[in-house]
Structure formats: C-alpha cells, structure tokens
Amino acid sequence: MEGKQRLPPPGPAVPGAAGEERREEEGKDAAGGGALGRPLGPTPSQSRFQVDLVAEGAGRPAEEPRKASGECGAAGKGSEEAKGRFRVNFVDPSAGDESPGEPGGGSSEGGNVSFQNGGDTVLSEGSLHSGGHHHYYYDTHTNTYYLRTFGHNTMDAVPRIDHYRHTAADLGEKLIRPSLAELHDELDKEPFEDGYANGEEGTPAGEAAATYTPDSKGVVKFGWIKGVLVRCMLNIWGVMLFIRLSWIVGQAGIGLSVLVIGMATVVTTITGLSTSAIATNGFVRGGGAYYLISRSLGPEFGGAIGLIFAFANAVAVAMYVVGFAETVVELLKENGTLMVDEMNDIRIIGAITVVILLGISVAGMEWEAKAQIVLLVILILAIGDFVIGTFIPLDSKKPKGFFGYKAEIFMENFGPDFRQEETFFSVFAIFFPAATGILAGANISGDLADPQSAIPKGTLLAILITTLVYVGIAVSVGSCVVRDATGNINNTIVTELTNCTTAACKLNYDFSSCQTGCQYGLMNNFQVMSMVSGFAPLISAGIFSATLSSALASLVSAPKIFQALCKDNIYPGFQMFAKGYGKNNEPLRGYLLTFLIALGFILIAELNVIAPIISNFFLASYALINFSVFHASLAKSPGWRPAFKYYNMWISLVGAILCCIVMFVINWWAALLTYVIVLGLYIYVTYKKPDVNWGSSTQALTYLNALQHSIRLSGVEDHVKNFRPQCLIMTGAPNARPALLHLVHAFTKNVGLMICGHVHMGPRRQAMKELSTDLAKYQRWLIKNKMKAFYAPVHAEDLRDGGQYLMQAAGLGRMRPNTLVVGFKKNWRQGDMRDVETYINLFHDAFDVQYGVVVIRLKEGLDISHLQGQEELLSSQEKSPCTKDVIVKVDYSKKAETDTSIAFSPSSSERTPTLHKEEDEDGKTPTQPLLKKDSKSPSSPLNLADQRLLDASTQFQKKQGKSNIDVWWLFDDGGLTLLIPYLLTTKKKWKDCKIRVFIGGKINRIDHDRRAMATLLSKFRIDFSDIMVLGDINTKPKKENIAAFEEMIEPFRLHEDDKEQEVADKMKEDEPWRITDNELELYKTKTYRQIRLNELLKEHSSTANIIVMSLPVARKGAVSSALYMAWLEALSKDLPPILLVRGNHQSVLTFYS
C-alpha cells in the first residue's frame, strides 16, 4: 500500500452544463465540509493511513474553486498534477484530526478513502455524490463499481486498456495498476523511506507524461479512403501511366508488358502485405516506413532507412516536379512561347511549382488532402477520357497509327520487338518506379484516425486498382495502335496487296517507308495516349495531376518521416527538426529542409541520374520492411501477433530478396551505392548505441539464439581442451573492488564466464528492494565499463549462505562457474573472528562443490567503497530523479565507512556489527545527516594510505610493460595455476610479460626436475622465460619470522594445557576457530613451510608484476580457521599482487591434440 497510484478519473471533465453543475455540487461539499466531507470510516487518529482520491482537473483552469482541495493545495503542483491520481498519506495517530489530507474538511472531488480491516475494504464517498446525470467511469477504488462486479470491495484492479498505455500516450491517460507490494506486503510495516512502493511513480518524466493530454480539438485525422487509398493511388499512378506505358508496350509487346506489370505488382503486393502485418502489430505512430522498421528491427536499421527514405522522398519531390515542368515546357515549345531555353525554363517552372506545393503543405494537412482529392478526380477523368477515345477511331488518327480495337494489331503487338539495345530488364527498370508509392499512406501514419485498419485496407486496394488500370491500358493501347506510323495521310494503300505481313498493311496503310525513323506509333510517340484520347487537353491535365499529386505526397511524407526520426534522437545533430508546430504538430522546419533539397535537385534539372538512386532507396526500404516481417516471425517473440493474418514469413523473405534483385536490375551502381550508404549509417548508429529500447525483433532473436545454443551446449560433455575458467567473483558491489574485477576480467574476457556475486544481508524487506534496483544499476555499470560480466545479487542471512546459494545456483547449463574468486581478508585480525570462520568456510564450501579457488591479495587492499562511495552518490543524486535507491546506497556506504565493510563481501571485515547496525537503523531514514557528511568528504584530501589504495585499484587497467609473471607451481592442482597466467599473457595489456616458473625440488636433482618441467611446459605449448627449482624450500625459516608468526597467532590460541579440561572444551565449542596447542604442534612443518615460502617469494619475486602461487589446502575440521588464515597471511604478506590458486584437481591442460 505504500505507493500513490494513478487511477481513472472518477468522472471525465464533462463540458457544458452538466460539468458546471457537478463542480458546484463538489464545491459545496468541499467548502461546507458537511457529512460528506468527512471520511466514512474511523477518524484518522484511529486509522493507519488515509488515501486521497484526486480527480481529473486538467480540463479547467487551476484558479477555480478546486483549490479547496487541501491535498492539491499542499502538494502545490496545480491542477495538472492532480489528474486522476491516488495518493496515500501516512497518518500519525498522535496527530489527532489535523491530518495532512484534509485541512479544509475533505477533498473536493473524490473524497477521502480510508482503509480498514487490514486494507482490504475501501470505503469511498466518491460514489455518494455521483449525480445521475453524467456517465461515471468507476475505477477500482470506488464502491459501486466493485460491488456491482464482485459483490465486495478490493484494491485489485480489473483489466482495462489504460493500464497498458505508454506513459506518453496521446490517446488517453496511463493508469498504474496496484503493484504487487501494495497488494501483498504487510500493512503494519514501516513505509519505505521514499513513500513509493514501486519505481513507476518516481520519475517526474513519467508524471508529466501521464498528466499530459493534448488538446484534441482541431486535430485532423483521416480515414482509410482519404488518408491511404487516395494517396497511394495518386502516388502509384505517375507520369509513367501517360507518357511511358505505350512505349513499354511497343518494346515488350502486350504479353511481356503484362508480365512486367505483374512482376512489379508481386514485389509491391508482398511489401504491402508485410506493411499491413507490421502496421497491425500494435499502435502505429507517425513516421511511416521508418517507424515500422525501427520498431521491429531496432534503431540501427530504422535509423539508416529513416534517413535515406526521408531523403529519397525529398528528392522524389524534385523528380516529379521536373516531370511536370518538362510537360509544360513541351507545350510551350509546341506553341513557340519558350521563356529562355528548354533547360532554364524547366528550372524556372520547377522552382515556382515547388514553392506553390510548399505553400499547400504548410497550410496544413487538411488543405493538402483537399488538393489530393481534386487531383485524383482530374486523373480519373483523364483515364476515362483515354478509354472513351479508344472506342472512337477517327480517320484523321489512322495515319498516326490508331485504328481502334483490331485483332490483327493485338496479334502483332503481342510479342516483343526490342529496339535500341533495350532488353526485358531495361524495360522493367523503366517501368518499376511507376509501381512504387505504396507507402504514401503509411508515411502519414500519425495523421490517420485508425492506422491499424486503414493501412492494410487502403494500401492493398490501391495496389489492386492501379494494377488493373495499368494492365487495362497496356492491353487496350496494344490492341489499338501499331508500333510505327508515318502520320502521312498519303500512305493509304489503294490496291489490294496479297503479301501483307503487318497489321497496318492489312488495314490498308503502308508505313514501311519509315520503318526506322517514324514519328508516330507506340515506339516513337510518347504522346500516344493524348493522340488516342477523346479530348487531348484532359490527358495533359492528367499528366499535371499525376506529377503534382506525387510531388505533394512526397513533400508531406519526407518531413513527417524526418520528424519521427529526429524525435527518437538517433542522430543527435538533427534534434532541432523534431519540433512540431500547431494543432497537428506540423514539422515546419522539416518542410523547409525538404523544400531546399528539392529545389537543389530541381536546379540540376538532369534527373536521369537521380531517378535510379531514388528507386533504389525506395526498394531498400521495401526490402527491409519485408525482412522485418520475416525476422519478427523467425524470432518467435510472443509480442509479434499482427491482427492482419494474410502474411507468410517465407513469402516476406522472398519479397525482400526480390527487392534486392530488382535494385541491381534497375541500376547496379545505384544499388551498390545504396548498400554502402545503408551499411555506413547502420555501423554509425550501432557504434553510437542510442539509448532506446523498442523491444525489437533483433533482441528477440538474440535471446532465441542464446537459448538454443545454451541448450545445445548442455547436451555436450565437457572436454579438457575446451576448459575455461568460469569465475564467480565475490565482489560485493562491482564498483567497490575495481582491482579484483579488472584482474579477473583480464583472464576471462572473451574466454570464460564472469559472474559478480553480491550478498545482501540485513532485513529481508529492505534487501529485496535493493536487489531489484541494484541488478539494473550494476549490470548497466558493468556494460558501461566494458566488462563482459554478469551481476548476480542474492539475499542471505550471512556471507557463507549467500556464497553457497551463488555457487549452487549461479549460471545456466554449461555456463556455470567452476572457480570461486575472493579478495584476501586483509583486516581479519581486527575484526570479529566469526567473520573469519565464515570466510574460511567459503573455501571449504567451494571445494565441496568441486570449484577451484583463487584468492587475490594486494598489499594496499581491494575495497575502495569508502573512497568512491560519496562522490558517486552525490553525482547520482543530482542525476537521478528517483531518490530512493540513493538513500538505500547511502545507508550502505556509511556502514562501509564506519567498519570498512560493505555488508556482503568476503574481503570485507566485521560483519556482525554491520548486521546489528542495520537492524537499529531500519526504521529511521538516514537521508539528512548522511548527505551532509557526504558533501564534506570528497573535498577533504585523501591520506597517504587511501591514495595508495586508489592507485592500486587501477593498476590492472594499465599496460603492464616488460616484466615477469611468476608462477610458483608447487602442487599439481590440475593445471589451473598455470592456465591463468598463460591466459593473462594472451591479452594486449599483458602480452609483453614473461612467465617464470618456480617449482620445489631436491637439492641433488635440480637439473633433472628443471628438464622434466621444461618438457611438460613445451608439451603444453606454454612459453616460459625461465624455470627455477627451489631446493631449499624445507629449510627452517629465520627465527625472527617464526617469532613474528607466533606473536600474530597468540590472541587466537586456546592454550588448553594451561586450563582445566572442561573450561577448554567449552571454550573450543563456543569459539571453534581457536588454535589448539595440539594442532599447532601437529602442523608445525606446514606452518614453517608457509613462513619459508614467504622468505623465498621476497627473495625471488619481489619485482614481479604479479605472482601466481598454489594455495595451501587445510583439512576441513582439522585445521582451525585462525591457523589457516594465519598461514595465508604469513605466505602472502608484503608482496606484489599475488593470486593464490587451487584448481579442483581435475586436469584443465592437455598435451593431446
């Protein structure tokens, strides 16, 4: 229950009289504070807490009488803040009736709600003054709704759409369902310090977004006909229809022309189906193709395509406008009224046209849509004009090759007649751009009322209608007009010819005189359609309409796509173009940019070069839309469930491949250029890693691959050749022990698994909350610091339990740790010996579960949490809108300072005091004093020891230079002691280091031992610079060193010989870590060996960069923790960084191939 919570507004702000009435009514309640103004349950002094329900107040100005609501007045956040929200005030029973929730005797709109009977029942007076004259949407916290539904009241929410909205939803308000903690945590616990139960409420961004509902008046939204069908038809029917289609029929013949149209349609239909599938898989916002691709394939592909697609649309404006200008200039030329010369006239007319189009676009979507409908009407009239014309063959048109529908002409024109080096594919390349434009509707997805149904219906119907028209016109032109005609009326044949071969000859015309250079006919005259038509000027109007409508559609699409791209902040430099203006959020800056790009290309006026690049850009986006559908289906993500069912993943894949093939068919160099640009942008976005998470199919597929490979791996037995050190490092918070992390990362990076274990101790409730915040926080920290590692936190009573949980449960299948890595417990003598017992037991537990153990010791120490804690906390406090995890962390870092321990790591010290402390402090909020203390500490200079510790903590991040890694391989543990140093030398920072191997031996066979070891190492193919055999390992150590050792263990001895038997036994039982005299005598030689080894290490390895040495093993139950700890201390003190390694005595090296 410890969270404020958003709920549906008890009543929508009703405009007009009803709304006014309601407000007056509520004003009376609030001001009068009568019977309704008080909670129905017990007074706040008895109840545990009280809940204020604040209703929607966004629809009216803040200065209205709603100020009477004490809640909102106190919160001081104005009416926006209070929209449909539910807040819990914790009431101090001693405060009497003056509860914070109701200084004025109640709250204005929803009344107060008191929880009783353990919070199960909610009484609300919101239902009492709900007049019968308006429709109330009751939320889960009001009586009537629930009594009507279930017969009793409960906090649990029923399923409703508002719980599933994005925070920034513009369709309605995001509501937050009660969290699990609110439903299932005990009510009598202290609230969390921050008063929020779950993180959803903590971010101002979330609150702002959820309280924002844009003014929906005046926003233009289109249906499927006006928004998609009209737009797509206009965009698909381009200049090709009137100027090039007849020529294509002449070259390829009717049969192959229909095939060309069919092939283009196959590509566009598959893409249309894929677009429909993606568009119906969830709510579609503005941005068209870019939005669809980026949300399914992720920002990398989306960012690349978005940019080139927006650019292609901008250049397409120029292409269509130049097509229009060329037609106008043709007319001017015919009438002899050119302004300057052809080229400059195109530029002048093009520039004027694009300015007019910009004016129409900027005037708003409504004007643009009206213009589109006018243009469509003209286009349809022009097509109708042509069709009527085909049925009225005039004698005057016969010399130009038009005879009306004739079977002879149909038969002659059915087959191909390629001339001027044209081929089937070159003709296809010329026609294909006429089929593009199917995304015109999807590109304005943000302006559609219901994109999910509009895009599939409109796009597929547009493809069908336009294809039928293309095929119809191709067949009718091919049946009416011959390929070549002179236009000369004198070519009629008077005498009957018997050997006629051409259709024209059969129809009494002889056009053989100009077989090569005729002026008329399908092959030679681009204006065949206007020649055939009933009223020629209408065809010119149709050409104008087709070009201008396509230009207008592109001019609108480009800025919308670019705006969506900029809003996502994938290219930070373009952020300024994300701003929208007016009711419809029009991207005026984008319009201006598109206008400038289009104007630039219009001034080039040579579009034969640009046209293939644009076609390829469009095809690249079609290919990716198809691939998106295939990819999403392949990833089997549960979130992929399009409402449009008529798609198939394999057909989509074929569509994507076809698009790529067509790109090369149209123009191979443009295709290569497109690939290079897409790849370049893809690499750029991947490198930049935009901070977005859209649940793309790439993520889903990565997961699926990881899952399948993990399962496949589990079916394979481990082999010694593939052994990898998979390390579980007991780091505590990963940033607390950087040296430990970096050193282990050096030999596991790209080789083996690395898991950072973190044991949280203390009160379970607090720890559970930390676990979830820490998991995200530290995993992010590891990624940010380029650590290839996982973070695994657990909650346990003490460190040993936590370690056991991690060793048994961490990892997955074959990817489980096999080596435990801990830091050396530096201050074990000052701490509680029970902690030492726990620490040593970790080793025993590790050996029990067949783990290897690595202990890392730096003489300066490893734990820097008391140094960097404060600075990090302060910076995170400034950045983080959500104070709660800061408080939790401060709590810990304070303890870390007081007893040099983070309460969860092997190399930390006094653990028990920490636990006591935590219990004491649990109820209090340590925010204030701690932050004051923090703010001082970073400014105070570090003492020498701390400075050394800080320097040491970064030493493994630097290049190691030419020095030695000394391996003291005294005992054969399976080879882990040798494998770790070898793996280190394979890394860039360590590659100049040489391995020196030290082994124990007898004085009289030193040479023999050296040769034997050299042979072994060469068989293992491990390079070494030197092998030293130590014959004097068993020499007795120096007296002063023995004395120092005895002095060190003195406080931990039992001295049972000086005590009575019973006292000694009792003491040993209570303090099992104590060293008995018997044990000391028994292990005297082993003790001396550790002291002697330390002397030898100082003698031979004091200059090494790092020492790797066999870890001595103590028999469980026989050697006390204090003695074992003393051995480790004696062995490793005052040395360079040392790794004490003990494998699990199974071979990790082999010399077999």
Short mmCIF file of N, CA and C in Angstrom, two decimals, residues 725-731 734 737-757 779 781-782 786-792 810 815-819 821:
data_model
loop_
_atom_site.label_atom_id
_atom_site.label_comp_id
_atom_site.label_asym_id
_atom_site.label_seq_id
_atom_site.Cartn_x
_atom_site.Cartn_y
_atom_site.Cartn_z
N PRO A 725 38.26 -21.05 -17.49
CA PRO A 725 37.99 -20.62 -16.10
C PRO A 725 36.71 -19.79 -16.09
N GLN A 726 35.66 -20.31 -15.46
CA GLN A 726 34.40 -19.56 -15.37
C GLN A 726 34.29 -19.10 -13.93
N CYS A 727 34.45 -17.81 -13.73
CA CYS A 727 34.70 -17.32 -12.38
C CYS A 727 33.47 -16.71 -11.73
N LEU A 728 33.24 -17.12 -10.49
CA LEU A 728 32.27 -16.43 -9.64
C LEU A 728 33.09 -15.56 -8.70
N ILE A 729 33.03 -14.24 -8.89
CA ILE A 729 33.85 -13.36 -8.05
C ILE A 729 32.97 -12.76 -6.97
N MET A 730 33.39 -12.89 -5.75
CA MET A 730 32.63 -12.28 -4.66
C MET A 730 33.08 -10.82 -4.54
N THR A 731 32.47 -9.96 -5.35
CA THR A 731 32.93 -8.56 -5.37
C THR A 731 32.15 -7.68 -4.43
N PRO A 734 30.05 -4.26 -7.66
CA PRO A 734 31.18 -4.39 -8.58
C PRO A 734 32.14 -3.20 -8.56
N ARG A 737 35.36 -2.93 -5.73
CA ARG A 737 36.68 -3.58 -5.80
C ARG A 737 37.16 -3.64 -7.25
N PRO A 738 37.52 -2.49 -7.82
CA PRO A 738 37.88 -2.49 -9.25
C PRO A 738 39.08 -3.37 -9.57
N ALA A 739 40.06 -3.43 -8.68
CA ALA A 739 41.28 -4.21 -8.99
C ALA A 739 40.91 -5.68 -9.16
N LEU A 740 40.08 -6.18 -8.27
CA LEU A 740 39.64 -7.58 -8.32
C LEU A 740 38.94 -7.84 -9.66
N LEU A 741 38.06 -6.91 -10.00
CA LEU A 741 37.27 -7.05 -11.23
C LEU A 741 38.16 -7.04 -12.47
N HIS A 742 39.07 -6.06 -12.53
CA HIS A 742 39.88 -5.91 -13.74
C HIS A 742 40.87 -7.07 -13.92
N LEU A 743 41.39 -7.55 -12.80
CA LEU A 743 42.36 -8.64 -12.92
C LEU A 743 41.67 -9.91 -13.42
N VAL A 744 40.51 -10.23 -12.86
CA VAL A 744 39.80 -11.44 -13.30
C VAL A 744 39.31 -11.24 -14.73
N HIS A 745 38.87 -10.02 -15.03
CA HIS A 745 38.39 -9.74 -16.39
C HIS A 745 39.52 -9.94 -17.40
N ALA A 746 40.75 -9.66 -16.96
CA ALA A 746 41.89 -9.81 -17.88
C ALA A 746 42.03 -11.26 -18.36
N PHE A 747 41.74 -12.24 -17.50
CA PHE A 747 41.90 -13.62 -18.00
C PHE A 747 40.57 -14.30 -18.35
N THR A 748 39.41 -13.61 -18.12
CA THR A 748 38.15 -14.24 -18.56
C THR A 748 37.56 -13.56 -19.79
N LYS A 749 37.98 -12.35 -20.10
CA LYS A 749 37.37 -11.61 -21.21
C LYS A 749 37.46 -12.42 -22.51
N ASN A 750 36.32 -12.62 -23.16
CA ASN A 750 36.25 -13.39 -24.41
C ASN A 750 36.77 -14.82 -24.26
N VAL A 751 36.96 -15.27 -23.02
CA VAL A 751 37.43 -16.65 -22.82
C VAL A 751 36.39 -17.42 -22.01
N GLY A 752 36.04 -16.87 -20.86
CA GLY A 752 35.12 -17.61 -19.98
C GLY A 752 34.10 -16.69 -19.35
N LEU A 753 33.27 -17.31 -18.55
CA LEU A 753 32.18 -16.61 -17.89
C LEU A 753 32.71 -15.86 -16.67
N MET A 754 32.11 -14.71 -16.38
CA MET A 754 32.49 -13.99 -15.16
C MET A 754 31.20 -13.49 -14.51
N ILE A 755 30.98 -13.92 -13.29
CA ILE A 755 29.77 -13.50 -12.57
C ILE A 755 30.20 -12.77 -11.30
N CYS A 756 29.68 -11.57 -11.11
CA CYS A 756 30.00 -10.81 -9.89
C CYS A 756 28.94 -11.11 -8.85
N GLY A 757 29.32 -11.86 -7.83
CA GLY A 757 28.38 -12.21 -6.78
C GLY A 757 28.30 -11.12 -5.73
N GLN A 779 24.40 -3.94 -13.50
CA GLN A 779 24.60 -4.56 -14.82
C GLN A 779 24.91 -3.46 -15.83
N TRP A 781 26.32 -0.65 -15.08
CA TRP A 781 27.68 -0.17 -14.75
C TRP A 781 28.73 -1.06 -15.42
N LEU A 782 28.49 -2.38 -15.36
CA LEU A 782 29.45 -3.32 -15.97
C LEU A 782 29.53 -3.09 -17.48
N LYS A 786 32.64 -1.59 -20.01
CA LYS A 786 33.11 -2.60 -20.96
C LYS A 786 33.57 -3.89 -20.28
N MET A 787 32.86 -4.25 -19.23
CA MET A 787 33.17 -5.50 -18.53
C MET A 787 32.24 -6.59 -19.08
N LYS A 788 32.84 -7.67 -19.58
CA LYS A 788 32.00 -8.76 -20.09
C LYS A 788 31.67 -9.67 -18.93
N ALA A 789 30.70 -9.25 -18.15
CA ALA A 789 30.40 -9.98 -16.91
C ALA A 789 28.93 -9.85 -16.58
N PHE A 790 28.47 -10.74 -15.70
CA PHE A 790 27.10 -10.68 -15.22
C PHE A 790 27.12 -10.31 -13.74
N TYR A 791 26.03 -9.70 -13.30
CA TYR A 791 25.93 -9.33 -11.89
C TYR A 791 24.85 -10.19 -11.25
N ALA A 792 25.20 -10.86 -10.15
CA ALA A 792 24.23 -11.77 -9.52
C ALA A 792 24.09 -11.45 -8.04
N ALA A 810 24.20 -20.15 -9.43
CA ALA A 810 24.59 -19.18 -10.46
C ALA A 810 24.88 -19.90 -11.77
N MET A 815 27.14 -23.10 -18.84
CA MET A 815 27.75 -21.82 -18.50
C MET A 815 27.60 -21.56 -17.00
N ARG A 816 28.24 -22.44 -16.24
CA ARG A 816 28.21 -22.29 -14.78
C ARG A 816 29.62 -22.01 -14.30
N PRO A 817 29.74 -21.29 -13.22
CA PRO A 817 31.09 -21.03 -12.70
C PRO A 817 31.75 -22.33 -12.25
N ASN A 818 33.10 -22.37 -12.37
CA ASN A 818 33.83 -23.52 -11.83
C ASN A 818 34.97 -23.06 -10.93
N THR A 819 35.07 -21.74 -10.73
CA THR A 819 36.17 -21.19 -9.93
C THR A 819 35.62 -20.07 -9.06
N VAL A 821 36.39 -16.81 -6.91
CA VAL A 821 37.46 -15.82 -6.74
C VAL A 821 37.07 -14.91 -5.59
#
